[in-house]
Amino acid sequence: MSRIQQTFSRLKTQQRVALIPYVTAGDPDPQLTVPIMHALVSAGADMIELGVPFSDPMADGPAIQRASERALLHGVNLKWVLALVAEFRTSNATTPVVLMGYLNPVSHMGYQVFAEQAKNAGVDGVLLVDNPPEEHIAKVFKPYGLDSIFLVSPTTTETRMQLIASQASGFIYYVSLKGVTGSSSLNLDEVAQRIPLIRAAGKDLPVGVGFGIRDAQTAAAIGKFADAVVIGSRIVEEIERSSREAVLDNVQRWVAEVRKALDAQI
Amino acid sequence: MPRDDVPDNRGYFGAYGGSFVAETLVSALEDLKNEYQRARADEQFMAEFRHELKHYVGRPSPVFHARRWSDALGGAQIYLKREDLNHTGAHKINSAMGQALLARRMGKKKVIAETGAGQHGVATATVAARFGMECVIYMGADDIARQSPNVFRMKLLGARVQAVTSGSRTLKDALNEAMRDWVTNVNSTFYILGTAAGPHPYPMLVRDFQAVIGEECLWQMPELAGRQPDVVIACVGGGSNAIGIFHSYLAHPSVRLIGVEAGGKGLGTGQHAAPLASGASAGVLHGFRSYLMQDADGQVLETHSVSAGLDYPGVGPEHAWLKDSHRAEYVAINDDEALQAFHDLCRFEGIIPALESSHALAQAAKMAPQMDKDAILLVNLSGRGDKDINTVAQLAGISLS
Ligand SMILES: Cc1ncc(COP(=O)(O)O)c(C=O)c1O
């Protein structure tokens, strides 16, 4: 059983919703990434989505674009991101880490080379925003025990849903709105309607919801029907506006509040 | 081999092309592909496209024998395909018109586009006005500064010009921003892409709409010069004017095809925009796989060219495929060489060419002296240079204001 599966099955018996914060690796600087990851875990994160900085983050809004630019200024590349995960693993063996990013840095490194190094570093899953299931990359990652996370959107057709489900593992990521990360026009009713359909198509793979969740209240509302909530831009903004000294506390406080709201509805 | 058999149904030209986009855009691209296939088979749609090209754009554009310049160079005869004489002053309108007709057919009320030199932005703003559509143009902040006449033209035409300040503040970032708008407003908005790149079906449909350039040359050259050219030369940014003039000549294997990329300050300096000529490796950007200027980590490199329209780190997938198959050759022309050709065409022929097109002209000027006097070079003069007079003046140390 993969670390991601274990996490979801534990949460299921506890009847709790997974909280998955996103941060960009290397933001605000690479020395703070691992401490921020630990702070997220102690605030109640069940899994971490770690962004791989890219020069052209086409699916991201301004907050994550700026985070990516900050990380790139420090020279953070894919190898460095993997080293940060390995460092995190020296004191955390249980919290799954999913890399989220764009195809080119991964395809430039080479899929096999990446898969092997990612596995060795302790990565659990990979979400490449601009890599559609038609490219069949999950097949390459599977032998290394890496889960392939795919996005499903409000515009995904039923036939495509089948194709995605046939390759997805770990969980399925439902993009709760049409737009880039950090937007805020989430439609709760729409999400509530879609999730059972995705779950059915995914043969009961857990369904996480993200893009557009910016506060504890919305997270809790989504948590009523989703298996996981993913929160990115709002946390990245917290990092951006915090001083170096305050960043760990601020992130921890903000995420802990979301945790509380999620758990309050058990 | 007239290559209407590429791309395949997944948008691949050999190993290049495809569709690498976020899930939200997949169904929109599928709709576009299906609607385009229906439109192409619809005689009424194609007749309307031809009608607009003739009566609104002003096609066919002439071919002109640049006799004085050819004589001065002392070799091959240079002929110019005058895309600069189209309405709005460049080839971009051919594809903008085709896509606007598609947008109208699909019931879209708003169109968006990215632009570098501003020519595609102007063309899009123009067709949007022509059909009464809302229009937003994304343009890098640096390009807004160096192409100010075109920015004002777009505004006159009723478009909103959105400055893009992320990344390198040029064409590639404008494309990122246009994609972000599209993903957010995918139901109401049609993305009029400016070059033969992007996710499938864009490279195919832009090529098809631009193919009129070469189709006309095919009958114009025998009429004017008595035969087809020995060499066809076009500048390559994303590759739309080049594929437009190449397409019909693919079936004429004796015609050499040469694409000219922006050599900037020289390939050796790294400050250029020539992924093909510099031997860059393949990568994925803006929804398609092709040759791409990138660093050792797969981050996309910033590019440099004196011409905003060529200042792009990637290249349309069909050109990558034509390079690999050796059917076309790709070379680079530096800023200085392009500027020289710009001035030469002004003085010898009374034509002010776009800085983009000046790269193709410079390649012709390089080759002509080495060739017989009865050899024929056909250059795609993709646009006029009025938009560039500020840049050229600045380089010469002259202030226009
Ligand atoms: C006059 C002109 N020629 C060429 C180009 C380059 O584009 P493409 O390679 O798609 O023809 C541009 C782009 O802005 C242009 O304005």
XYZ file of C-alpha atoms in Angstrom, chain A:
266
model
C 0.000 0.000 0.000
C 1.409 3.402 -0.964
C 1.880 6.108 1.626
C -0.959 8.027 -0.014
C -3.310 5.026 0.197
C -2.347 4.429 3.810
C -3.093 8.038 4.658
C -6.520 7.958 3.067
C -7.500 4.665 4.650
C -6.438 5.876 8.098
C -8.441 9.077 7.633
C -11.414 7.086 6.442
C -11.586 5.035 9.633
C -11.264 8.281 11.585
C -13.957 9.834 9.355
C -11.712 12.808 8.762
C -11.010 14.820 5.641
C -7.455 15.061 4.354
C -5.905 18.513 4.458
C -3.379 19.039 1.678
C -1.540 22.352 1.713
C 0.499 23.447 -1.298
C 3.749 25.392 -1.110
C 6.289 26.110 -3.837
C 9.669 24.522 -3.161
C 12.325 27.179 -2.663
C 9.868 29.913 -1.681
C 10.726 32.257 -0.038
C 14.125 30.592 -0.087
C 15.338 26.984 -0.165
C 16.531 27.014 3.459
C 12.958 27.566 4.644
C 11.237 24.895 2.569
C 11.804 21.911 4.853
C 10.976 23.880 8.044
C 7.761 25.072 6.341
C 6.884 21.475 5.444
C 7.320 20.393 9.061
C 5.255 23.370 10.216
C 2.484 22.310 7.852
C 2.515 18.803 9.302
C 2.419 19.990 12.889
C -0.491 22.270 11.968
C -2.413 19.210 10.843
C -1.541 18.648 7.192
C -2.085 15.041 6.100
C -0.157 15.318 2.876
C 1.974 18.011 1.235
C 1.805 19.214 -2.297
C 5.189 20.615 -3.185
C 5.365 22.869 -6.227
C 8.273 22.506 -8.625
C 9.138 26.015 -9.838
C 8.812 26.610 -13.571
C 9.572 29.601 -15.757
C 6.139 29.518 -17.421
C 3.461 28.480 -14.913
C 0.552 28.718 -17.347
C -2.090 27.278 -15.021
C -1.192 29.410 -12.022
C -2.486 32.751 -10.844
C -0.319 35.673 -9.702
C 0.473 34.362 -6.184
C 2.000 31.066 -7.308
C 3.617 32.747 -10.326
C 5.465 35.058 -7.969
C 6.404 32.145 -5.671
C 7.850 30.353 -8.699
C 9.844 33.433 -9.696
C 11.223 33.793 -6.157
C 12.310 30.165 -6.098
C 13.915 30.392 -9.532
C 15.891 33.450 -8.427
C 17.512 31.139 -5.871
C 18.315 28.672 -8.644
C 15.972 25.990 -7.339
C 15.703 23.263 -9.965
C 14.061 19.842 -9.989
C 17.158 18.125 -8.529
C 17.163 20.579 -5.656
C 13.457 20.000 -5.036
C 14.150 16.260 -4.797
C 16.973 16.966 -2.348
C 14.555 19.010 -0.219
C 12.115 16.095 -0.127
C 14.928 13.750 0.890
C 15.846 16.158 3.690
C 12.211 16.289 4.850
C 12.140 12.474 4.883
C 15.054 12.253 7.345
C 12.629 13.304 10.073
C 9.240 12.454 8.599
C 8.585 8.984 7.208
C 4.801 9.096 7.106
C 3.449 12.260 5.482
C 3.028 11.759 1.733
C 4.600 14.320 -0.573
C 3.142 14.978 -4.014
C 5.158 16.999 -6.501
C 3.064 19.403 -8.518
C 4.406 21.183 -11.530
C 4.761 21.307 -15.275
C 5.934 18.706 -17.718
C 9.048 20.290 -19.175
C 11.513 20.094 -16.253
C 10.519 16.454 -15.768
C 10.676 15.504 -19.428
C 14.008 17.342 -19.723
C 15.465 15.258 -16.896
C 14.043 12.123 -18.531
C 11.013 10.279 -17.192
C 12.889 7.182 -15.981
C 15.699 9.128 -14.359
C 13.182 11.390 -12.663
C 11.026 8.496 -11.469
C 13.975 6.698 -9.948
C 15.375 9.779 -8.223
C 11.933 10.879 -7.022
C 11.298 7.475 -5.492
C 14.683 7.498 -3.791
C 14.054 10.971 -2.421
C 10.783 9.827 -0.850
C 8.287 11.375 -3.247
C 4.913 9.620 -3.284
C 2.971 11.102 -6.151
C 3.324 13.357 -9.164
C 0.879 15.831 -10.673
C 1.992 17.409 -13.944
C -0.598 20.006 -14.826
C 0.062 20.099 -18.551
C 0.543 16.395 -19.101
C -2.696 14.788 -20.280
C -3.518 11.083 -19.806
C -3.130 10.605 -23.567
C 0.634 10.693 -23.032
C 0.468 7.636 -20.721
C 3.113 8.768 -18.303
C 1.507 6.889 -15.393
C 2.829 3.688 -16.965
C 6.383 4.959 -16.522
C 5.882 6.055 -12.918
C 3.990 3.014 -11.674
C 6.942 0.576 -11.499
C 8.648 3.047 -9.171
C 5.672 3.121 -6.843
C 4.881 6.715 -7.717
C 1.197 7.592 -7.798
C -0.003 9.618 -10.769
C -2.431 12.329 -9.750
C -4.628 13.756 -12.509
C -6.804 16.803 -12.669
C -10.501 16.562 -13.470
C -12.304 19.797 -14.255
C -15.906 20.976 -14.586
C -15.426 20.609 -18.352
C -14.176 17.002 -18.294
C -16.484 14.731 -20.294
C -17.612 11.339 -19.083
C -15.549 9.396 -21.631
C -12.454 11.310 -20.648
C -13.234 10.690 -17.018
C -12.913 6.970 -17.794
C -9.522 7.475 -19.442
C -8.260 9.496 -16.485
C -9.610 6.991 -13.971
C -7.855 4.137 -15.777
C -4.486 5.776 -15.079
C -4.991 7.681 -11.848
C -3.797 6.363 -8.528
C -3.493 7.856 -5.046
C -6.363 10.260 -5.498
C -8.131 12.287 -8.154
C -7.816 16.039 -8.016
C -10.992 17.916 -8.884
C -10.314 21.470 -10.033
C -13.282 23.196 -8.482
C -13.476 26.062 -10.946
C -12.668 27.131 -14.437
C -9.572 29.185 -14.011
C -6.069 29.347 -12.678
C -4.900 28.747 -9.118
C -5.853 31.475 -6.697
C -9.147 32.462 -8.306
C -12.190 32.561 -6.086
C -15.373 31.737 -7.920
C -15.939 28.302 -6.495
C -19.399 26.821 -6.922
C -20.241 24.580 -3.953
C -23.350 23.012 -5.501
C -21.450 22.092 -8.609
C -18.706 20.455 -6.538
C -21.280 18.534 -4.479
C -22.853 17.181 -7.659
C -19.640 16.205 -9.374
C -17.836 14.378 -6.606
C -20.042 11.255 -6.472
C -19.690 10.920 -10.253
C -15.911 11.172 -10.062
C -15.793 8.717 -7.198
C -17.869 6.232 -9.161
C -15.732 6.570 -12.283
C -12.561 6.357 -10.208
C -13.656 3.080 -8.608
C -13.634 4.710 -5.193
C -10.293 6.454 -5.497
C -10.413 9.365 -3.043
C -11.335 12.732 -4.540
C -9.561 15.912 -3.489
C -10.818 19.377 -4.350
C -8.623 22.386 -4.943
C -8.169 25.701 -6.820
C -10.214 28.446 -5.207
C -10.319 27.388 -1.535
C -9.199 30.436 0.419
C -10.621 30.128 3.926
C -11.444 27.633 6.677
C -15.173 27.980 6.140
C -15.021 27.038 2.457
C -12.636 24.214 3.269
C -15.110 22.848 5.797
C -17.987 23.157 3.332
C -16.022 21.258 0.688
C -14.966 18.741 3.328
C -18.606 17.682 3.682
C -18.409 15.805 0.400
C -14.732 15.583 -0.623
C -12.050 13.252 0.716
C -9.437 15.966 0.681
C -9.129 19.723 0.356
C -6.117 21.295 -1.298
C -5.190 24.854 -0.374
C -2.429 26.624 -2.294
C -2.486 30.302 -3.191
C -3.782 31.475 0.181
C -0.883 29.785 1.990
C 1.607 31.030 -0.580
C 0.269 34.557 0.043
C 0.770 34.026 3.786
C 4.389 33.097 3.092
C 4.820 36.089 0.811
C 3.581 38.638 3.308
C 5.396 37.186 6.331
C 8.843 38.210 7.489
C 11.466 35.451 7.584
C 11.168 35.281 11.362
C 7.379 35.035 11.418
C 6.757 32.825 8.408
C 6.710 29.433 10.196
C 4.356 30.675 12.926
C 2.041 32.413 10.497
C 1.764 29.430 8.188
C 1.243 27.087 11.085
C -1.437 29.262 12.656
C -3.352 29.665 9.413
C -3.289 25.976 8.515
C -4.197 24.924 12.064
C -7.333 26.994 11.798
C -8.384 25.168 8.657
C -7.672 21.865 10.387
C -9.909 22.868 13.253
C -12.751 23.821 10.941
C -12.427 20.536 9.045
C -12.404 18.441 12.213
C -15.277 20.368 13.809
C -17.734 18.674 11.501
C -16.899 15.067 12.372
